[in-house]
Short mmCIF file of C-alpha atoms in Angstrom, two decimals:
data_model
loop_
_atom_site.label_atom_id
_atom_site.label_comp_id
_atom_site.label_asym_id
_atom_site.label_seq_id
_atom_site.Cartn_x
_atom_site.Cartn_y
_atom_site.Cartn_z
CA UNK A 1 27.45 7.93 -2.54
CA UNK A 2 25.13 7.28 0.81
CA UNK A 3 22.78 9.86 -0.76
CA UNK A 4 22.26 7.85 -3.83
CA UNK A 5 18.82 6.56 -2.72
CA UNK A 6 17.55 9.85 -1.77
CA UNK A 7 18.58 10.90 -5.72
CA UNK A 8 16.92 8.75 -6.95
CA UNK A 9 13.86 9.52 -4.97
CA UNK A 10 14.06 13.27 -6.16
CA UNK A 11 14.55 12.30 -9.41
CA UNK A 12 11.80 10.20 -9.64
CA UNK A 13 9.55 12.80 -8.23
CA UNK A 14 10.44 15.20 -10.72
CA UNK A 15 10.28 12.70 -13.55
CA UNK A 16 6.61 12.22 -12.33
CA UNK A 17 6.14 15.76 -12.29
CA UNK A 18 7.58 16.19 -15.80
CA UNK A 19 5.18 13.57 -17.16
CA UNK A 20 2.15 14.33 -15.19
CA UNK A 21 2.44 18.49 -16.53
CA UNK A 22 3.31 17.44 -20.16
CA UNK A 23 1.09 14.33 -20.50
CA UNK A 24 -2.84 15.30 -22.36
CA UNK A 25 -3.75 11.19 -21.63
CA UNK A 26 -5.84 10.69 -18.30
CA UNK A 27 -3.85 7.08 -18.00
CA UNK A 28 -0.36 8.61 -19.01
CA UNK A 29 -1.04 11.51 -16.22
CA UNK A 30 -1.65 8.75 -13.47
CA UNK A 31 0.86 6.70 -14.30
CA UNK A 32 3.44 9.80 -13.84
CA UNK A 33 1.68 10.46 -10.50
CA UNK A 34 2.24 6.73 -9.43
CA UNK A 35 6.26 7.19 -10.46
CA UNK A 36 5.97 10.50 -8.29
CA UNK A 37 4.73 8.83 -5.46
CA UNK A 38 7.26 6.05 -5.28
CA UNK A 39 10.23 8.93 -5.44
CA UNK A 40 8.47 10.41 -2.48
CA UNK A 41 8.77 7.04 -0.74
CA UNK A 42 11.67 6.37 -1.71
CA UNK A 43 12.86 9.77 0.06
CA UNK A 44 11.54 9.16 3.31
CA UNK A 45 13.06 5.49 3.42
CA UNK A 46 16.62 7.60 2.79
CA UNK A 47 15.76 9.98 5.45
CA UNK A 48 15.75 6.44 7.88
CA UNK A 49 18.84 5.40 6.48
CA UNK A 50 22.52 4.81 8.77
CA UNK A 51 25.21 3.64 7.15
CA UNK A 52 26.12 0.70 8.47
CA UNK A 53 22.87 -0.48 10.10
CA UNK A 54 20.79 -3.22 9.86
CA UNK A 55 17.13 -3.63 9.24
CA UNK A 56 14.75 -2.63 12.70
CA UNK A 57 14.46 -6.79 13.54
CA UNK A 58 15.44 -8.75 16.35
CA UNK A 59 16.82 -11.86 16.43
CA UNK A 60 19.83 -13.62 16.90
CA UNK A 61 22.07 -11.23 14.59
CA UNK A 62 21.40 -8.18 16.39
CA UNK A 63 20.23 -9.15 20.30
CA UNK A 64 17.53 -7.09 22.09
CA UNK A 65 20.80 -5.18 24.32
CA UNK A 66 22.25 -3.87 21.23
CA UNK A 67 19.43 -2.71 19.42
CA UNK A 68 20.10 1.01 19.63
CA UNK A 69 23.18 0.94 18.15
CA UNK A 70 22.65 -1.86 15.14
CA UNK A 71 19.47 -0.72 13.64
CA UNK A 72 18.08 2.16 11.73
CA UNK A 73 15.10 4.20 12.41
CA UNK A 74 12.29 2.46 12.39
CA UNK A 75 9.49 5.10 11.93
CA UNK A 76 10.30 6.28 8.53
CA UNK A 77 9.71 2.63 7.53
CA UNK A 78 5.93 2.39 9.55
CA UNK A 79 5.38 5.87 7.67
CA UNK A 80 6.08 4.78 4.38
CA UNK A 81 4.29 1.20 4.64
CA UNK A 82 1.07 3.48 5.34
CA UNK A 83 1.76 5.70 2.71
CA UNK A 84 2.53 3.18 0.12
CA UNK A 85 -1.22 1.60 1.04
CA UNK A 86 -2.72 4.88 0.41
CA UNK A 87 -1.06 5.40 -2.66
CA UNK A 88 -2.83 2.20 -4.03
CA UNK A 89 -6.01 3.23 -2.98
CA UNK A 90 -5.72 6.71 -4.38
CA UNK A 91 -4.43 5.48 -7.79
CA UNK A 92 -7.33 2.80 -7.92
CA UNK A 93 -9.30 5.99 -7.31
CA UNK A 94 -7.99 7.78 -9.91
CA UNK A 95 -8.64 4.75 -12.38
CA UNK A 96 -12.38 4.13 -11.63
CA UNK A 97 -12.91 8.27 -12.11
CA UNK A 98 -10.72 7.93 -15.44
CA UNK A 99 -12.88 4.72 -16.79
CA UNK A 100 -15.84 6.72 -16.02
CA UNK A 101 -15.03 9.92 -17.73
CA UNK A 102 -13.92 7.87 -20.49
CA UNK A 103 -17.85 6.77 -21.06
CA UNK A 104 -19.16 9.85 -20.36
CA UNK A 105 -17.15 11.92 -23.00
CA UNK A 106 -15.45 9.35 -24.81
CA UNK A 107 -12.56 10.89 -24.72
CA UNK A 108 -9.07 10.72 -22.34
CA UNK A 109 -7.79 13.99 -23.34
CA UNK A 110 -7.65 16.13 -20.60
CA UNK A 111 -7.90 19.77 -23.01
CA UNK A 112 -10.97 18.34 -24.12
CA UNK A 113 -12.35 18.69 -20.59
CA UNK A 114 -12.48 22.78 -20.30
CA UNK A 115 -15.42 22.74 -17.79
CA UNK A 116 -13.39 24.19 -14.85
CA UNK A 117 -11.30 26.00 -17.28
CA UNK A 118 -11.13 29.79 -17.33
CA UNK B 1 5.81 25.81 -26.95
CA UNK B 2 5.49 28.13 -23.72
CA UNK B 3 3.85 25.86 -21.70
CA UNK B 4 6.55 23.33 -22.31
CA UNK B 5 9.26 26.01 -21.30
CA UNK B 6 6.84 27.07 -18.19
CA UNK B 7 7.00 22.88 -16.70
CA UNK B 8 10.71 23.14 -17.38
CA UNK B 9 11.03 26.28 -15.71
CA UNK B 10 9.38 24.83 -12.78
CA UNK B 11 10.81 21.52 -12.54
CA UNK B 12 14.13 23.05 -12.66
CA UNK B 13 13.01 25.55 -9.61
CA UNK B 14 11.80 22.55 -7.99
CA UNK B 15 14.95 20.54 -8.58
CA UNK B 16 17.28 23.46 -7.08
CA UNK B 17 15.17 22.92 -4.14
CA UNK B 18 15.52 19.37 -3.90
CA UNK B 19 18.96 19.29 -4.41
CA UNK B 20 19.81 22.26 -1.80
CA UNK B 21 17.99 20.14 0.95
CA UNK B 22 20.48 16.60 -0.33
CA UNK B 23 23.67 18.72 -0.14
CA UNK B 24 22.61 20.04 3.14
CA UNK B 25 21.43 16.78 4.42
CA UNK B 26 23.58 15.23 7.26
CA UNK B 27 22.18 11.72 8.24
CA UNK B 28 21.71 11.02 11.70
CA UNK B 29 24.75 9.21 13.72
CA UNK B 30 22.66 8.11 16.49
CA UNK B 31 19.06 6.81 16.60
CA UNK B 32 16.58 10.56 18.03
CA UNK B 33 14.55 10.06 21.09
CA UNK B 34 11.62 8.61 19.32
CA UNK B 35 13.19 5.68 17.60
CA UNK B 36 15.61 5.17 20.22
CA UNK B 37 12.25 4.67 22.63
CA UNK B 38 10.93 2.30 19.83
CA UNK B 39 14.03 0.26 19.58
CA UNK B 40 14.59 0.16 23.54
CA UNK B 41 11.19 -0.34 24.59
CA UNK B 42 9.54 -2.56 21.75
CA UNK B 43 11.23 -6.15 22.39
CA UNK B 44 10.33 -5.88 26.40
CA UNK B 45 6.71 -4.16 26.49
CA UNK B 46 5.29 -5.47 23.21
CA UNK B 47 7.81 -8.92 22.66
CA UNK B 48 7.60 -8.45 19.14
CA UNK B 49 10.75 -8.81 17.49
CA UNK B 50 9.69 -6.74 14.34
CA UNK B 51 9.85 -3.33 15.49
CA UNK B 52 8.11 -1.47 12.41
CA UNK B 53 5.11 -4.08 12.93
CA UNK B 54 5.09 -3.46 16.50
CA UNK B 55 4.73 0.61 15.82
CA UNK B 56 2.10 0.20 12.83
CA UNK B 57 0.05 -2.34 14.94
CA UNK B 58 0.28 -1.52 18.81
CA UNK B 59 1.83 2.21 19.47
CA UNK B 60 -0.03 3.66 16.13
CA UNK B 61 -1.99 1.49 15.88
CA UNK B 62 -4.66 3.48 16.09
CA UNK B 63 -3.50 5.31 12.89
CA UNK B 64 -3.31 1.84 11.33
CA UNK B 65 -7.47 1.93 11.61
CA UNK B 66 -7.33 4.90 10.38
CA UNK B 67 -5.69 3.47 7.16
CA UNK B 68 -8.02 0.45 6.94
CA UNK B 69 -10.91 2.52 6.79
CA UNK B 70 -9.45 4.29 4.26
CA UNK B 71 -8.34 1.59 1.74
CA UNK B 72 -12.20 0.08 2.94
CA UNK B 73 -13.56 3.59 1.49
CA UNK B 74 -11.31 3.37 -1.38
CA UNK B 75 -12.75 0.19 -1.83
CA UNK B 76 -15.76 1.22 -1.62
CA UNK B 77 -16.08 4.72 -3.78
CA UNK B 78 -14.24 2.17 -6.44
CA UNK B 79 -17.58 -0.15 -6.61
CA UNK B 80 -20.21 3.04 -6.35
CA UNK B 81 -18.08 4.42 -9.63
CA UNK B 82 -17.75 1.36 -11.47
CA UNK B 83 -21.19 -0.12 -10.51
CA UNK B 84 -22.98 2.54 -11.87
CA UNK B 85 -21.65 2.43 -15.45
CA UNK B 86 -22.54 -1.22 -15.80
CA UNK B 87 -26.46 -1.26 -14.76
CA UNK B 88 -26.93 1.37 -17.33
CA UNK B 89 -26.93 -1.87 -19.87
CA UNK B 90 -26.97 -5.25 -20.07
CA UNK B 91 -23.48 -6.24 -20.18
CA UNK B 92 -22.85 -7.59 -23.48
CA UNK B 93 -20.81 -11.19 -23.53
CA UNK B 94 -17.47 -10.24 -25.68
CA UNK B 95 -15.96 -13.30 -27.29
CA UNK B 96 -12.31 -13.40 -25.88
CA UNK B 97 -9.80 -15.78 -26.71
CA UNK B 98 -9.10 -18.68 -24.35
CA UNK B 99 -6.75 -17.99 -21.80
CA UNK B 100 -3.91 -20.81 -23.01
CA UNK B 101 -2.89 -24.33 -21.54
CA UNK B 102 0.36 -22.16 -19.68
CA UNK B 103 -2.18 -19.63 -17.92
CA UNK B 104 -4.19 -22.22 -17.05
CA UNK B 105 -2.14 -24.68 -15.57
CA UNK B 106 0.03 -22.26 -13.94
CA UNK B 107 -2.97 -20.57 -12.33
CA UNK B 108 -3.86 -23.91 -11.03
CA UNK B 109 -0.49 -24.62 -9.79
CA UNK B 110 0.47 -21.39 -8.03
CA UNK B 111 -2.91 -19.92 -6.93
CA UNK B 112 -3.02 -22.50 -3.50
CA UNK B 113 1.21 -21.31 -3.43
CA UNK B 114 0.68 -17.71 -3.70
CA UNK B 115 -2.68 -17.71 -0.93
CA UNK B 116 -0.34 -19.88 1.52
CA UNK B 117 2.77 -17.21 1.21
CA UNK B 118 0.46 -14.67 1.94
CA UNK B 119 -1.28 -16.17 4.80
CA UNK B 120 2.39 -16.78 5.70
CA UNK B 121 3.67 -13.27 4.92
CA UNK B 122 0.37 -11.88 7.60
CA UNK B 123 0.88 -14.42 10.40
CA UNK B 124 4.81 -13.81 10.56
CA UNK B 125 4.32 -10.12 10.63
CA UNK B 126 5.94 -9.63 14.01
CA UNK B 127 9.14 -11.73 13.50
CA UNK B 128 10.25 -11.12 9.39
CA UNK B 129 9.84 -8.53 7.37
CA UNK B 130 5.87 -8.29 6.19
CA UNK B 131 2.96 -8.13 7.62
CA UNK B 132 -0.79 -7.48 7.05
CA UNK B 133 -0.33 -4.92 4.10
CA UNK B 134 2.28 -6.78 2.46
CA UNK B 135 0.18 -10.51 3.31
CA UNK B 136 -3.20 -8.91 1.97
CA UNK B 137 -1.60 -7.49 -1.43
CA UNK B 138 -0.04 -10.97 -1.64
CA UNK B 139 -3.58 -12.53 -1.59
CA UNK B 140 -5.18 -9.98 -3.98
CA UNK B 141 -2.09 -10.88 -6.26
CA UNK B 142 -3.49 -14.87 -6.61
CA UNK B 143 -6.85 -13.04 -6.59
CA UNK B 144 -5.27 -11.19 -9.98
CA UNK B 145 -4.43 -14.52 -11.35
CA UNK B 146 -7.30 -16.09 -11.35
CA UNK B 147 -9.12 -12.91 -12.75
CA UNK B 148 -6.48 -12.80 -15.86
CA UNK B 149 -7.01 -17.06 -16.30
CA UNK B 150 -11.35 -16.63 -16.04
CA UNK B 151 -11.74 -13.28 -17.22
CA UNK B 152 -15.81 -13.96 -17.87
CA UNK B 153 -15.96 -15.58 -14.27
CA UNK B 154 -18.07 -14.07 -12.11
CA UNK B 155 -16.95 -13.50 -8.17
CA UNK B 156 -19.34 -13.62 -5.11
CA UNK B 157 -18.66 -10.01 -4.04
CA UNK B 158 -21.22 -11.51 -0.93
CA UNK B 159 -18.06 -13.65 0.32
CA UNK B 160 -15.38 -10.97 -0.25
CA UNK B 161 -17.83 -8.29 1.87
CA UNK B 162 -18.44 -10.85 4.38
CA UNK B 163 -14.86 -11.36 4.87
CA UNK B 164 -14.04 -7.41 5.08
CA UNK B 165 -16.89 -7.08 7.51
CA UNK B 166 -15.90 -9.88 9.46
CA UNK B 167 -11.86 -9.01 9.82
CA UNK B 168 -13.00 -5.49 10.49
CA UNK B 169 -15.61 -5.75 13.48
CA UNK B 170 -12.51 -8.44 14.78
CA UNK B 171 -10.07 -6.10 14.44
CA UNK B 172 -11.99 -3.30 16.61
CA UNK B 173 -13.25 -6.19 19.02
CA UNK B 174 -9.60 -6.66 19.85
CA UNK B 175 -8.87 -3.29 19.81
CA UNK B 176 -12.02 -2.81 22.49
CA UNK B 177 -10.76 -6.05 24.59
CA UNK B 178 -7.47 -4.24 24.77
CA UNK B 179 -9.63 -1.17 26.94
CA UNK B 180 -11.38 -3.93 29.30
CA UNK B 181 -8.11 -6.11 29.80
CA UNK B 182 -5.10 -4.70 29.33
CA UNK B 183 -4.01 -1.27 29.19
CA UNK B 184 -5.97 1.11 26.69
CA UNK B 185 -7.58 0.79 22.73
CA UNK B 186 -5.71 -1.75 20.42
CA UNK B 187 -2.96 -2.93 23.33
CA UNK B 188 -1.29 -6.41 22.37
CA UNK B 189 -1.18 -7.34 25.81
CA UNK B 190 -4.72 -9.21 26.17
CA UNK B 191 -3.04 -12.35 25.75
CA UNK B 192 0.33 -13.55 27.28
CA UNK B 193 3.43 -12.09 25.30
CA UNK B 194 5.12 -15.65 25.08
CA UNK B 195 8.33 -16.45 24.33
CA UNK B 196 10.20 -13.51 22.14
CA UNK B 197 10.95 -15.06 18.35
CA UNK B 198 8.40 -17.17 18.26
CA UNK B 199 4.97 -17.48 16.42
CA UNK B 200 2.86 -17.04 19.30
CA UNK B 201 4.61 -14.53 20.91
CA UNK B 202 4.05 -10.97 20.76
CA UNK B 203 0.35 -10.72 22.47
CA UNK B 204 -2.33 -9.98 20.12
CA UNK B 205 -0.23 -9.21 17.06
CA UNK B 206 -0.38 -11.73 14.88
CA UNK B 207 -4.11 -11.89 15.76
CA UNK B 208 -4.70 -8.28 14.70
CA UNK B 209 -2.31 -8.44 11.81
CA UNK B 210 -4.10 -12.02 10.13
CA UNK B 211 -7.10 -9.83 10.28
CA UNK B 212 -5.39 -6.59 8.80
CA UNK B 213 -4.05 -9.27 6.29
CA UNK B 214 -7.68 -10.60 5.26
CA UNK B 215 -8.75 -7.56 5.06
CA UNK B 216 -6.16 -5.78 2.98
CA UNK B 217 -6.60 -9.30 0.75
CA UNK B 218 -10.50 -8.28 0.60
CA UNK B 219 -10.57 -5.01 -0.24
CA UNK B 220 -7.82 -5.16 -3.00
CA UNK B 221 -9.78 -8.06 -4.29
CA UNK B 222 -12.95 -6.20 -4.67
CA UNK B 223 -11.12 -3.39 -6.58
CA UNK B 224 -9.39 -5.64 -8.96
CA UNK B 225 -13.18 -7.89 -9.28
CA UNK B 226 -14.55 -4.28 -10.17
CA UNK B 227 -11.72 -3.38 -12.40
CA UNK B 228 -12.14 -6.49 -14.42
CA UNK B 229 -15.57 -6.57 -14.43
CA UNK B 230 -16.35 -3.24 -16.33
CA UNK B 231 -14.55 -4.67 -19.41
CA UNK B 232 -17.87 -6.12 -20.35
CA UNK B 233 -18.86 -3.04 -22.12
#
């Protein structure tokens, strides 16, 4: 049951997967990378995790002395604050190129684009 | 038909591999050398009592920089992409419907709420759980409000790139002051570390962090202004 988080990570990544192979719409596509990305996150938050820990913050609930022993890691968190920024910025990304293929061809279906195909 | 059966195929290969690293996974009992430094070290050398704000803005903070000026290019690829469709022709007025009394009002109501959490959210980054990132999206959030309640509205993108520029060059400036006065690139210790727990504590943290926050609130602002301002087609 403490790996429950993790799970769900996994399974979210492989739901994104699933939708981002199987989906022909541009939007649908990023959409299933944006659910992919938030398993991965939610993965590395697990990896932090201690059972019975509290949250990396001082204060009066857990005093600077016993630090070590009350909270969890703290550098899975930093590492998934950055990549939760990036993943923004990379699905605005992928937007802004989708809008603009969408008035160059017209068209959101990805088989319709065989250009690098071979 | 195949292809469907090829995904599955793989997902399922995928998913044995996931699951062989969960069943082997044994979470930690004890905090590893790293974290354990962190945790140790943070509250007496940095006096912030946050310790994932005190990594992201003093011992990587470098690497939080790093970020910036990628969400800034993010920001701006988003604009060069978006910009160009729009000069092709004059953007033609649509007639939209009128936003509604509720929108309206509630725009009005919560927009000076929302922009004061934020500001709140970015200031308290080294005591509660937030911080510049969090603060910033906070701001672009109102930002998204007032977009969905004026949709025709036009923003000055002059005052949202004057605010990027500005938080940025501040933001290195501090990090440069940190060489001259205290002990390398981006250290919090240019200004006294204060009493621990309290707002102005922690050095330069909530300094750097208000301008992470403003900036993070600019540059998510610009991409939703450019966003919404391509429906015009």
């Amino acid at each position: 049951m403490d790996l429950i988080a993790m799970a769900t990570g996994f399974l979210l990544i492989l739901i994104g997967l699933f939708g981002a192979l199987t989906n022909r719409n541009i939007l649908r596509m990023i959409v299933a990378f944006a659910v992919a990305n938030t398993g991965v996150n939610l993965v590395l938050v697990s990896v932090g995790y201690m059972t019975g820990r509290t949250a990396p913050i001082l204060d009066s609930a857990v005093p600077v002395a016993e630090a070590t022993a009350r909270v969890i890691d703290p550098v899975p968190q930093a590492l998934v604050l950055t990549a939760i920024v990036i993943g923004v910025g990379v699905t605005a990304l992928m937007l802004a190129y989708a809008y603009r293929l969408f008035k160059t061809r017209g068209t959101l279906d990805i088989s319709r684009y065989t250009d690098l195909k071979w | 038909m195949i292809k469907r059966f090829a995904v599955i195929l793989l997902l399922l290969g995928i998913g044995a591999i996931f699951t062989g690293l969960m069943v082997n996974y044994v979470p930690d009992k004890a905090l590893n050398v790293t974290a354990r430094y962190y945790a140790e070290q943070t509250a007496p050398d940095l006096g912030a009592a946050n310790i994932v704000t005190a990594i992201i803005v003093t011992y990587r903070g470098l690497d939080t920089l790093g970020e910036v000026t990628v969400l800034f290019l993010t920001a701006a690829i988003v604009g060069l992409v978006l910009a160009r469709g729009s000069s092709d022709e004059a953007p033609a007025r649509r007639d939209l419907p009128p936003p509604g009394e509720l929108l309206l009002t509630g725009t009005r109501l919560l927009l000076p709420l929302i922009l004061l959490f934020g500001a709140y959210v970015f200031t308290h980054g080294h005591l509660t759980p937030g911080g510049g990132f969090q603060g910033g999206a906070i701001i672009a959030s109102g930002m998204l409000l007032m977009l969905l309640s004026h949709p025709l509205r036009r923003f000055g993108h002059r005052l949202i790139a004057i605010v990027e520029s500005i938080a940025g060059l501040a933001f290195v400036g501090i990090g440069v002051l940190g060489i001259a006065l205290a002990g390398g690139f981006l250290d919090n210790r240019i200004l006294p570390l204060g009493t621990f727990g309290e707002l102005f504590s922690a050095g330069a943290i909530p300094i750097i962090y208000t301008f992470v926050g403003l900036k993070v609130g600019a540059e998510f602002s610009s991409m939703l202004v450019n966003l919404s301002e391509t429906e015009d087609l």
